[in-house]
Amino acid sequence: MAVHPGRTERAVRPRRWSGPNLFLTKCAIYAHSRANVTNPQYAALPPDPGLHDTEFTPAATRVAVYAQGGNVKVLKTVPIAAVAVVALALSGCAGGGDEAAETTAASTLSVATWQFLEPTRGDALFDTINGFTADNPDVTLEKVEIARADYEKTLSTQFGAGAGPDVFVIPDAYFPQLADAGLLEPLDDVVSAADPTGLRSINDNYAVDGSQLGLVWEVVPYSLFWNTDILTAAGVEPPTTVDELITAAATITETTGKTGFSVRHQMNEETPWWTDQSNWEFGYGGEWSDGENLTIDSAENVEAVEAFKSVYDSPGFGKGQDASTYRSAFAAGELGMSIDNSSAVMTLVGDAVPADKIGSAVLPFPEGGSAYAGFAIGINANSENKEAAKDFIKWMLSDDAQQSLADTLFPSAIATEVDASDELLSANPWVGAFHEQVNNASSVIIAGFEADTSAIRTIVLTQIERVLTEGVSAEDALAEAQKQSEALTQ
């Protein structure tokens, strides 16, 4: 894959989608259910409980302060009854290529994200992107406000009818379905023309078969962080290895009576645990697949689970604590260390633990890798305003726009390495390590097995929980997970 101008060069495995086009199935299921029509073609389709299973970060984070109510406000309205079903049958849910509507000059450009409904930053976010109109006075931006709970479902229906917003934010787990259905306009020419400063390498996660189909909108990175007062009271230094982490956690508990370290480790938090757990495997040089074959039982993954088990067995670990519990403990000054995402940490800053009492460092794992929770931005291949949409993406990649987005989406990372304002960074010095770690971060969507990630996740985490609680060896547990996952995907 060619490296775009301004992008840090690294070895990148091209992404390929495999398996049936499940996006078409999902569109058909939803249209059938909403239209309440009898059609054997759709009635025969199986239910898909995983359609909305796309969140990888907990509601406690700023990114995940999702508005659950409110109406959808869209520029292009689409009947969700028989019209949607007919459109699905005729268009197959895809509208790209030669059959797409011709691009016309735009007077209104629709932009969709659930984030417009967030009470803490929705208006500020729209004000930021509306800066595009200063350089493009002939274009008016139109908000498309869709509640987070309905986001993928609503867009799928609109895309199935050949409509939908011109530009939209894409949760990572939704991206493979859109790419597989040909619903994303290639952005290679936009990136080349924009020539952005310091484009982050994680943008490569949104390139498919050599074509850039999306760009980073917002990435929530992970890091190790700690309460500096607790570490000082315990007389320990910030750990840089897992062995040091185990020792530090035990010492904190022994000397202060506080929990030394805690992270997710239970199936009752399966979806966010998957992202948290993947930090360990990626940090030990492992991955869940090589793009064509599952690699769940690789030596690197086994070593990572063994390391996690050692930490879990430490007397300083918060066994049984869920994220809500240990996050509240950290905010109250009762937890020494954790690994979590930057948006979660932002919510923990307060009177008990002010920002200048939080230390952070890249993850203490030998190979430096990590996971992230990500959101891309892309252009609807059905859009009649593609040129204006591309101008918007090009503007978004400019230094000034990236600076504004870095401030508005803080503490998340954005498409480029442009930093947030000195004021924000100086007030939150702990953010630096998170932004350093994101440069070695990978998606938790399993390459080559995107549509099966949810089911594989359940298998893998069930086996890892057995390692933690039943004494099963990491080698045996991951071998069983490999076996079950291969059977699932054959």
Short mmCIF file of C-alpha atoms in Angstrom, two decimals:
data_model
loop_
_atom_site.label_atom_id
_atom_site.label_comp_id
_atom_site.label_asym_id
_atom_site.label_seq_id
_atom_site.Cartn_x
_atom_site.Cartn_y
_atom_site.Cartn_z
CA MET A 1 0.00 0.00 0.00
CA ALA A 2 1.35 3.39 -0.91
CA VAL A 3 1.97 5.76 1.93
CA HIS A 4 0.17 9.07 1.50
CA PRO A 5 2.09 12.35 1.73
CA GLY A 6 2.69 13.37 5.32
CA ARG A 7 2.07 9.88 6.65
CA THR A 8 4.61 8.12 8.80
CA GLU A 9 5.72 5.08 6.82
CA ARG A 10 5.38 1.67 8.42
CA ALA A 11 4.60 -1.86 7.41
CA VAL A 12 0.88 -2.13 6.81
CA ARG A 13 -1.11 -5.21 5.93
CA PRO A 14 -3.78 -4.29 3.34
CA ARG A 15 -7.26 -4.84 4.66
CA ARG A 16 -9.54 -7.27 2.85
CA TRP A 17 -13.10 -8.11 3.73
CA SER A 18 -14.04 -11.76 3.52
CA GLY A 19 -17.25 -13.69 3.73
CA PRO A 20 -20.77 -12.81 2.54
CA ASN A 21 -22.00 -9.25 2.24
CA LEU A 22 -23.77 -9.10 5.57
CA PHE A 23 -24.58 -5.43 5.18
CA LEU A 24 -27.15 -6.32 2.53
CA THR A 25 -28.69 -8.85 4.88
CA LYS A 26 -28.85 -6.34 7.73
CA CYS A 27 -30.46 -3.71 5.50
CA ALA A 28 -33.03 -6.20 4.28
CA ILE A 29 -33.85 -7.43 7.79
CA TYR A 30 -34.38 -3.93 9.08
CA ALA A 31 -36.42 -2.74 6.11
CA HIS A 32 -38.63 -5.82 6.35
CA SER A 33 -39.21 -5.38 10.05
CA ARG A 34 -40.10 -1.68 9.72
CA ALA A 35 -42.23 -2.05 6.59
CA ASN A 36 -44.30 -4.88 8.08
CA VAL A 37 -44.67 -6.53 4.69
CA THR A 38 -44.78 -10.19 3.84
CA ASN A 39 -41.99 -11.11 1.46
CA PRO A 40 -40.49 -14.61 1.44
CA GLN A 41 -37.12 -13.25 0.36
CA TYR A 42 -36.80 -11.22 3.56
CA ALA A 43 -38.86 -13.42 5.85
CA ALA A 44 -36.36 -16.23 5.38
CA LEU A 45 -33.50 -14.16 6.69
CA PRO A 46 -32.31 -15.04 10.21
CA PRO A 47 -32.43 -12.48 13.02
CA ASP A 48 -29.22 -10.58 13.62
CA PRO A 49 -28.80 -9.72 17.30
CA GLY A 50 -25.32 -8.36 16.59
CA LEU A 51 -26.52 -5.51 14.37
CA HIS A 52 -26.22 -2.91 17.08
CA ASP A 53 -23.34 -4.54 18.92
CA THR A 54 -20.87 -1.92 17.77
CA GLU A 55 -19.72 -0.09 20.87
CA PHE A 56 -16.24 -0.76 22.25
CA THR A 57 -16.09 1.96 24.89
CA PRO A 58 -18.23 2.32 28.03
CA ALA A 59 -20.79 5.00 28.64
CA ALA A 60 -18.55 6.48 31.34
CA THR A 61 -16.28 8.05 28.75
CA ARG A 62 -16.82 11.46 27.21
CA VAL A 63 -16.90 9.90 23.79
CA ALA A 64 -19.63 7.55 24.96
CA VAL A 65 -21.97 10.15 26.43
CA TYR A 66 -24.50 9.10 23.85
CA ALA A 67 -27.84 10.89 23.63
CA GLN A 68 -30.49 8.21 23.84
CA GLY A 69 -33.48 10.35 22.99
CA GLY A 70 -34.47 12.95 20.47
CA ASN A 71 -35.65 12.83 16.90
CA VAL A 72 -33.65 12.20 13.78
CA LYS A 73 -33.25 15.44 11.85
CA VAL A 74 -32.11 14.75 8.33
CA LEU A 75 -31.91 16.70 5.12
CA LYS A 76 -33.05 13.81 2.99
CA THR A 77 -36.08 12.01 4.39
CA VAL A 78 -36.79 8.46 3.30
CA PRO A 79 -39.97 6.42 3.80
CA ILE A 80 -39.16 3.37 5.87
CA ALA A 81 -42.01 1.25 4.59
CA ALA A 82 -42.46 -0.33 1.18
CA VAL A 83 -40.26 2.27 -0.53
CA ALA A 84 -37.25 1.10 1.47
CA VAL A 85 -37.94 -2.53 0.67
CA VAL A 86 -38.33 -1.84 -3.04
CA ALA A 87 -35.14 0.21 -3.03
CA LEU A 88 -33.31 -2.61 -1.33
CA ALA A 89 -34.45 -5.11 -3.90
CA LEU A 90 -33.52 -2.86 -6.81
CA SER A 91 -30.27 -1.36 -5.59
CA GLY A 92 -28.90 -4.08 -3.32
CA CYS A 93 -28.10 -1.43 -0.70
CA ALA A 94 -25.14 -0.12 -2.68
CA GLY A 95 -24.99 2.91 -4.90
CA GLY A 96 -21.35 3.51 -5.76
CA GLY A 97 -19.61 3.22 -9.11
CA ASP A 98 -21.19 3.97 -12.48
CA GLU A 99 -24.74 3.71 -11.16
CA ALA A 100 -24.30 6.44 -8.57
CA ALA A 101 -26.07 9.74 -9.05
CA GLU A 102 -24.06 12.37 -10.84
CA THR A 103 -22.26 14.85 -8.64
CA THR A 104 -23.85 18.27 -8.66
CA ALA A 105 -22.85 21.59 -7.21
CA ALA A 106 -23.83 21.66 -3.55
CA SER A 107 -25.66 24.43 -1.76
CA THR A 108 -26.31 22.30 1.32
CA LEU A 109 -24.01 19.58 2.61
CA SER A 110 -25.42 17.20 5.21
CA VAL A 111 -23.13 15.92 7.98
CA ALA A 112 -24.26 13.16 10.36
CA THR A 113 -23.10 12.14 13.81
CA TRP A 114 -24.79 11.29 17.10
CA GLN A 115 -22.28 13.62 18.75
CA PHE A 116 -24.34 16.66 17.74
CA LEU A 117 -26.80 15.55 20.43
CA GLU A 118 -24.22 15.38 23.20
CA PRO A 119 -25.03 18.06 25.78
CA THR A 120 -21.38 18.68 26.67
CA ARG A 121 -20.00 19.33 23.21
CA GLY A 122 -22.61 18.90 20.47
CA ASP A 123 -23.04 22.58 19.67
CA ALA A 124 -19.32 23.26 19.97
CA LEU A 125 -18.60 20.44 17.53
CA PHE A 126 -20.98 21.80 14.90
CA ASP A 127 -19.57 25.30 15.38
CA THR A 128 -16.10 23.87 14.75
CA ILE A 129 -16.93 22.11 11.50
CA ASN A 130 -19.04 25.04 10.36
CA GLY A 131 -15.71 26.81 9.92
CA PHE A 132 -15.71 25.08 6.53
CA THR A 133 -18.27 27.58 5.27
CA ALA A 134 -15.93 30.53 5.85
CA ASP A 135 -13.78 29.26 2.99
CA ASN A 136 -16.77 27.89 1.09
CA PRO A 137 -19.52 30.52 1.41
CA ASP A 138 -21.63 28.87 -1.30
CA VAL A 139 -22.13 25.80 0.91
CA THR A 140 -24.35 25.52 3.98
CA LEU A 141 -23.76 22.69 6.44
CA GLU A 142 -26.82 20.83 7.63
CA LYS A 143 -26.80 18.87 10.89
CA VAL A 144 -28.03 15.31 10.75
CA GLU A 145 -28.78 14.47 14.37
CA ILE A 146 -29.39 10.79 15.05
CA ALA A 147 -29.51 9.31 18.54
CA ARG A 148 -26.60 6.94 19.17
CA ALA A 149 -28.89 3.99 19.86
CA ASP A 150 -30.46 4.34 16.41
CA TYR A 151 -27.43 5.48 14.43
CA GLU A 152 -26.41 2.43 12.39
CA LYS A 153 -30.00 1.26 12.01
CA THR A 154 -31.17 4.62 10.66
CA LEU A 155 -28.26 5.08 8.29
CA SER A 156 -28.59 1.53 6.96
CA THR A 157 -32.20 2.17 6.03
CA GLN A 158 -31.35 5.44 4.29
CA PHE A 159 -28.36 3.96 2.44
CA GLY A 160 -30.52 1.05 1.36
CA ALA A 161 -32.83 3.51 -0.37
CA GLY A 162 -29.95 5.23 -2.13
CA ALA A 163 -30.06 8.25 0.17
CA GLY A 164 -28.48 9.24 3.49
CA PRO A 165 -26.19 12.07 4.61
CA ASP A 166 -23.37 13.30 2.40
CA VAL A 167 -20.69 13.02 5.09
CA PHE A 168 -20.96 10.96 8.26
CA VAL A 169 -19.03 9.68 11.27
CA ILE A 170 -18.52 5.90 11.27
CA PRO A 171 -18.06 3.74 14.39
CA ASP A 172 -15.27 1.23 13.75
CA ALA A 173 -17.50 -1.83 13.92
CA TYR A 174 -19.81 -0.36 11.27
CA PHE A 175 -17.02 0.45 8.83
CA PRO A 176 -16.49 -3.10 7.41
CA GLN A 177 -20.17 -3.41 6.49
CA LEU A 178 -20.16 -0.10 4.64
CA ALA A 179 -16.91 -0.88 2.85
CA ASP A 180 -18.10 -4.33 1.82
CA ALA A 181 -21.31 -2.86 0.38
CA GLY A 182 -19.48 -0.24 -1.68
CA LEU A 183 -21.13 2.61 0.20
CA LEU A 184 -17.98 4.64 0.88
CA GLU A 185 -16.47 7.05 -1.64
CA PRO A 186 -12.67 6.64 -2.09
CA LEU A 187 -10.69 9.51 -0.58
CA ASP A 188 -7.22 8.94 -2.05
CA ASP A 189 -7.42 12.04 -4.23
CA VAL A 190 -8.57 14.11 -1.26
CA VAL A 191 -5.64 13.04 0.91
CA SER A 192 -3.16 13.67 -1.89
CA ALA A 193 -4.58 17.14 -2.54
CA ALA A 194 -4.75 18.05 1.15
CA ASP A 195 -1.18 16.89 1.84
CA PRO A 196 -1.86 16.98 5.60
CA THR A 197 0.81 17.52 8.22
CA GLY A 198 1.65 14.36 10.17
CA LEU A 199 -1.22 12.11 9.11
CA ARG A 200 -1.39 9.37 11.74
CA SER A 201 -0.55 5.86 10.59
CA ILE A 202 -3.78 4.53 12.12
CA ASN A 203 -5.59 6.06 9.14
CA ASP A 204 -4.35 2.95 7.31
CA ASN A 205 -7.00 0.98 9.21
CA TYR A 206 -9.56 2.63 6.94
CA ALA A 207 -7.86 1.64 3.68
CA VAL A 208 -9.34 -1.38 1.90
CA ASP A 209 -7.54 -3.11 -0.97
CA GLY A 210 -5.36 -0.05 -1.44
CA SER A 211 -8.19 2.48 -1.44
CA GLN A 212 -8.66 5.00 1.38
CA LEU A 213 -12.37 4.75 2.25
CA GLY A 214 -12.33 6.70 5.49
CA LEU A 215 -10.13 8.85 7.69
CA VAL A 216 -9.76 9.15 11.43
CA TRP A 217 -12.39 11.39 12.95
CA GLU A 218 -11.69 10.60 16.58
CA VAL A 219 -9.58 7.95 18.27
CA VAL A 220 -9.75 7.15 21.96
CA PRO A 221 -6.32 5.78 22.92
CA TYR A 222 -5.21 3.80 25.96
CA SER A 223 -2.36 4.24 28.41
CA LEU A 224 -1.19 3.32 31.89
CA PHE A 225 -2.06 6.03 34.40
CA TRP A 226 -1.73 6.47 38.15
CA ASN A 227 -2.38 8.64 41.18
CA THR A 228 0.99 10.28 41.85
CA ASP A 229 0.22 10.85 45.55
CA ILE A 230 -0.54 7.16 46.10
CA LEU A 231 2.65 6.01 44.38
CA THR A 232 4.67 8.51 46.42
CA ALA A 233 3.05 7.35 49.67
CA ALA A 234 3.83 3.73 48.77
CA GLY A 235 7.40 4.58 47.80
CA VAL A 236 7.15 3.04 44.33
CA GLU A 237 8.15 4.28 40.90
CA PRO A 238 5.81 4.14 37.89
CA PRO A 239 6.15 0.65 36.38
CA THR A 240 7.63 0.12 32.93
CA THR A 241 7.25 -3.68 32.78
CA VAL A 242 4.59 -6.15 33.87
CA ASP A 243 6.84 -7.47 36.65
CA GLU A 244 7.25 -3.93 37.95
CA LEU A 245 3.48 -3.43 37.67
CA ILE A 246 2.84 -6.51 39.82
CA THR A 247 5.35 -5.39 42.45
CA ALA A 248 4.07 -1.81 42.51
CA ALA A 249 0.43 -2.89 42.85
CA ALA A 250 1.23 -5.24 45.71
CA THR A 251 3.32 -2.60 47.49
CA ILE A 252 0.55 0.00 47.18
CA THR A 253 -1.97 -2.36 48.75
CA GLU A 254 0.42 -3.45 51.48
CA THR A 255 1.50 0.06 52.50
CA THR A 256 -1.65 2.13 51.93
CA GLY A 257 -4.52 -0.35 52.07
CA LYS A 258 -5.75 0.89 48.70
CA THR A 259 -6.23 -1.18 45.56
CA GLY A 260 -3.00 -1.17 43.61
CA PHE A 261 -4.21 -1.84 40.07
CA SER A 262 -7.41 -2.79 38.28
CA VAL A 263 -8.72 -3.30 34.75
CA ARG A 264 -11.71 -5.06 33.22
CA HIS A 265 -11.64 -8.84 33.52
CA GLN A 266 -15.23 -10.16 33.55
CA MET A 267 -17.72 -11.34 30.94
CA ASN A 268 -20.44 -9.03 32.27
CA GLU A 269 -18.48 -6.26 30.51
CA GLU A 270 -17.71 -8.32 27.42
CA THR A 271 -17.85 -5.66 24.72
CA PRO A 272 -15.58 -3.05 26.35
CA TRP A 273 -13.41 -5.78 27.90
CA TRP A 274 -12.53 -6.93 24.36
CA THR A 275 -10.85 -3.61 23.63
CA ASP A 276 -9.19 -3.47 27.04
CA GLN A 277 -7.97 -7.07 26.79
CA SER A 278 -6.60 -6.58 23.28
CA ASN A 279 -4.10 -4.10 24.72
CA TRP A 280 -2.30 -7.07 26.27
CA GLU A 281 -2.17 -9.24 23.16
CA PHE A 282 -1.18 -6.34 20.90
CA GLY A 283 1.32 -5.19 23.51
CA TYR A 284 3.05 -8.57 23.36
CA GLY A 285 3.26 -8.50 19.58
CA GLY A 286 0.20 -10.66 19.01
CA GLU A 287 -2.90 -10.19 16.89
CA TRP A 288 -6.17 -12.02 16.47
CA SER A 289 -5.56 -12.86 12.79
CA ASP A 290 -3.03 -12.36 10.01
CA GLY A 291 -5.75 -11.09 7.69
CA GLU A 292 -6.48 -14.53 6.26
CA ASN A 293 -6.20 -16.97 9.17
CA LEU A 294 -7.07 -16.68 12.83
CA THR A 295 -4.02 -16.51 15.13
CA ILE A 296 -5.77 -16.65 18.49
CA ASP A 297 -3.47 -19.35 19.92
CA SER A 298 -0.20 -17.75 18.80
CA ALA A 299 2.77 -17.83 21.16
CA GLU A 300 2.54 -14.05 21.57
CA ASN A 301 -1.11 -14.19 22.61
CA VAL A 302 -0.43 -17.03 25.03
CA GLU A 303 2.38 -15.01 26.63
CA ALA A 304 0.07 -12.01 26.93
CA VAL A 305 -2.67 -13.99 28.69
CA GLU A 306 -0.10 -15.53 31.02
CA ALA A 307 1.10 -12.03 31.90
CA PHE A 308 -2.46 -10.87 32.53
CA LYS A 309 -3.06 -13.89 34.75
CA SER A 310 0.05 -12.99 36.79
CA VAL A 311 -1.28 -9.48 37.32
CA TYR A 312 -4.74 -10.82 38.17
CA ASP A 313 -3.24 -13.09 40.83
CA SER A 314 -1.29 -10.22 42.40
CA PRO A 315 -2.46 -9.23 45.91
CA GLY A 316 -2.72 -5.66 44.64
CA PHE A 317 -5.26 -6.41 41.88
CA GLY A 318 -8.92 -5.39 42.25
CA LYS A 319 -10.57 -8.76 41.62
CA GLY A 320 -14.29 -8.55 40.94
CA GLN A 321 -14.27 -4.80 40.31
CA ASP A 322 -16.08 -3.64 37.20
CA ALA A 323 -15.14 -0.44 35.39
CA SER A 324 -17.72 1.65 37.21
CA THR A 325 -16.33 0.50 40.56
CA TYR A 326 -12.62 1.00 39.92
CA ARG A 327 -13.13 4.25 38.04
CA SER A 328 -15.11 5.62 40.97
CA ALA A 329 -12.34 4.41 43.27
CA PHE A 330 -9.70 6.26 41.25
CA ALA A 331 -11.78 9.44 41.24
CA ALA A 332 -12.05 9.17 45.02
CA GLY A 333 -8.32 8.65 45.49
CA GLU A 334 -8.67 4.96 46.40
CA LEU A 335 -7.02 3.29 43.38
CA GLY A 336 -3.34 3.51 42.56
CA MET A 337 -3.09 2.54 38.88
CA SER A 338 -5.14 1.43 35.91
CA ILE A 339 -5.10 1.04 32.14
CA ASP A 340 -8.00 2.83 30.49
CA ASN A 341 -8.90 5.13 27.63
CA SER A 342 -8.26 8.86 27.61
CA SER A 343 -11.91 9.88 27.62
CA ALA A 344 -12.58 7.82 30.73
CA VAL A 345 -9.64 9.41 32.53
CA MET A 346 -10.95 12.87 31.66
CA THR A 347 -14.12 12.09 33.64
CA LEU A 348 -12.07 11.12 36.72
CA VAL A 349 -10.36 14.47 37.16
CA GLY A 350 -11.80 16.33 40.14
CA ASP A 351 -11.17 17.74 43.58
CA ALA A 352 -9.99 14.41 45.02
CA VAL A 353 -7.60 13.74 42.13
CA PRO A 354 -6.79 16.92 40.18
CA ALA A 355 -5.24 16.68 36.73
CA ASP A 356 -1.75 17.50 37.97
CA LYS A 357 -1.87 14.50 40.31
CA ILE A 358 -2.37 12.02 37.47
CA GLY A 359 0.72 10.49 35.91
CA SER A 360 0.77 8.44 32.73
CA ALA A 361 3.06 6.43 30.48
CA VAL A 362 2.81 4.19 27.45
CA LEU A 363 1.72 0.66 28.24
CA PRO A 364 4.29 -1.49 30.09
CA PHE A 365 4.29 -4.25 27.48
CA PRO A 366 7.38 -5.46 25.61
CA GLU A 367 6.35 -4.83 21.98
CA GLY A 368 4.61 -1.48 22.43
CA GLY A 369 1.31 -2.23 20.69
CA SER A 370 -2.14 -1.35 21.96
CA ALA A 371 -5.80 -1.15 21.03
CA TYR A 372 -8.01 1.87 20.54
CA ALA A 373 -11.67 2.77 20.22
CA GLY A 374 -12.09 4.55 16.92
CA PHE A 375 -14.45 6.51 14.74
CA ALA A 376 -13.84 7.35 11.09
CA ILE A 377 -15.38 9.93 8.80
CA GLY A 378 -16.40 9.12 5.25
CA ILE A 379 -18.41 10.20 2.24
CA ASN A 380 -21.61 8.49 1.14
CA ALA A 381 -21.02 6.90 -2.28
CA ASN A 382 -24.65 7.77 -3.12
CA SER A 383 -24.14 11.47 -2.39
CA GLU A 384 -25.10 13.96 -5.09
CA ASN A 385 -22.66 16.41 -3.49
CA LYS A 386 -19.42 14.46 -3.69
CA GLU A 387 -17.25 17.38 -4.75
CA ALA A 388 -18.44 19.54 -1.86
CA ALA A 389 -18.06 16.56 0.47
CA LYS A 390 -14.48 16.06 -0.70
CA ASP A 391 -13.81 19.76 -0.21
CA PHE A 392 -15.08 19.35 3.36
CA ILE A 393 -12.73 16.42 4.05
CA LYS A 394 -9.86 18.35 2.49
CA TRP A 395 -10.65 21.32 4.74
CA MET A 396 -10.89 19.00 7.74
CA LEU A 397 -7.30 17.88 7.14
CA SER A 398 -5.93 21.43 7.17
CA ASP A 399 -3.81 22.46 10.15
CA ASP A 400 -6.30 25.08 11.31
CA ALA A 401 -9.26 22.70 11.19
CA GLN A 402 -7.29 19.94 12.89
CA GLN A 403 -6.29 22.36 15.64
CA SER A 404 -9.93 23.26 16.24
CA LEU A 405 -11.01 19.62 16.20
CA ALA A 406 -8.19 18.67 18.58
CA ASP A 407 -9.55 21.18 21.08
CA THR A 408 -13.21 20.27 20.60
CA LEU A 409 -12.65 16.49 20.75
CA PHE A 410 -10.01 16.67 23.49
CA PRO A 411 -8.57 14.46 24.93
CA SER A 412 -9.12 12.15 21.96
CA ALA A 413 -6.58 11.90 19.15
CA ILE A 414 -7.54 13.08 15.67
CA ALA A 415 -6.49 12.31 12.10
CA THR A 416 -3.16 14.12 12.28
CA GLU A 417 -0.55 14.73 14.94
CA VAL A 418 -1.67 18.34 15.39
CA ASP A 419 -1.90 18.97 19.13
CA ALA A 420 -4.64 20.54 21.17
CA SER A 421 -4.05 24.03 22.53
CA ASP A 422 -1.25 24.69 24.99
CA GLU A 423 -3.90 25.68 27.52
CA LEU A 424 -5.63 22.28 27.38
CA LEU A 425 -2.38 20.32 27.34
CA SER A 426 -0.85 22.24 30.24
CA ALA A 427 -4.02 21.76 32.29
CA ASN A 428 -3.99 18.01 31.55
CA PRO A 429 -0.35 16.90 31.36
CA TRP A 430 -1.34 13.23 31.57
CA VAL A 431 -2.72 13.30 27.99
CA GLY A 432 0.71 13.18 26.32
CA ALA A 433 1.30 9.47 26.95
CA PHE A 434 -2.09 8.57 25.48
CA HIS A 435 -1.33 10.46 22.28
CA GLU A 436 2.09 8.81 22.11
CA GLN A 437 0.56 5.35 22.55
CA VAL A 438 -1.99 5.86 19.78
CA ASN A 439 0.78 5.79 17.18
CA ASN A 440 1.19 2.06 17.95
CA ALA A 441 -2.52 1.29 18.21
CA SER A 442 -4.57 -1.21 16.18
CA SER A 443 -8.25 -1.84 15.66
CA VAL A 444 -9.97 -4.61 17.61
CA ILE A 445 -12.06 -5.54 14.57
CA ILE A 446 -10.48 -8.82 13.43
CA ALA A 447 -8.96 -8.38 9.98
CA GLY A 448 -10.45 -10.84 7.50
CA PHE A 449 -13.14 -11.83 10.00
CA GLU A 450 -14.89 -8.50 10.48
CA ALA A 451 -18.42 -9.88 10.39
CA ASP A 452 -17.53 -12.59 12.91
CA THR A 453 -15.68 -10.38 15.39
CA SER A 454 -18.55 -10.27 17.87
CA ALA A 455 -18.93 -14.06 18.01
CA ILE A 456 -15.16 -14.67 18.13
CA ARG A 457 -14.87 -12.09 20.89
CA THR A 458 -17.30 -14.06 23.04
CA ILE A 459 -15.39 -17.29 22.47
CA VAL A 460 -11.98 -15.79 23.25
CA LEU A 461 -13.01 -13.88 26.37
CA THR A 462 -14.92 -16.86 27.73
CA GLN A 463 -11.71 -18.88 27.51
CA ILE A 464 -9.58 -16.10 29.03
CA GLU A 465 -12.01 -15.88 31.95
CA ARG A 466 -11.46 -19.61 32.48
CA VAL A 467 -7.72 -18.92 32.73
CA LEU A 468 -8.38 -16.31 35.40
CA THR A 469 -10.95 -18.17 37.47
CA GLU A 470 -10.66 -21.91 36.76
CA GLY A 471 -6.92 -22.46 36.54
CA VAL A 472 -6.99 -23.47 32.87
CA SER A 473 -3.62 -22.79 31.21
CA ALA A 474 -3.41 -19.94 28.74
CA GLU A 475 -2.12 -22.34 26.10
CA ASP A 476 -5.05 -24.73 26.49
CA ALA A 477 -7.63 -21.96 26.70
CA LEU A 478 -6.48 -20.18 23.56
CA ALA A 479 -6.16 -23.48 21.69
CA GLU A 480 -9.79 -24.14 22.52
CA ALA A 481 -10.74 -20.61 21.45
CA GLN A 482 -8.89 -21.12 18.17
CA LYS A 483 -10.69 -24.42 17.57
CA GLN A 484 -14.15 -23.00 18.29
CA SER A 485 -13.54 -19.85 16.25
CA GLU A 486 -12.28 -21.80 13.25
CA ALA A 487 -15.38 -23.99 13.40
CA LEU A 488 -17.53 -20.87 13.53
CA THR A 489 -15.93 -19.26 10.49
CA GLN A 490 -15.67 -22.29 8.19
#
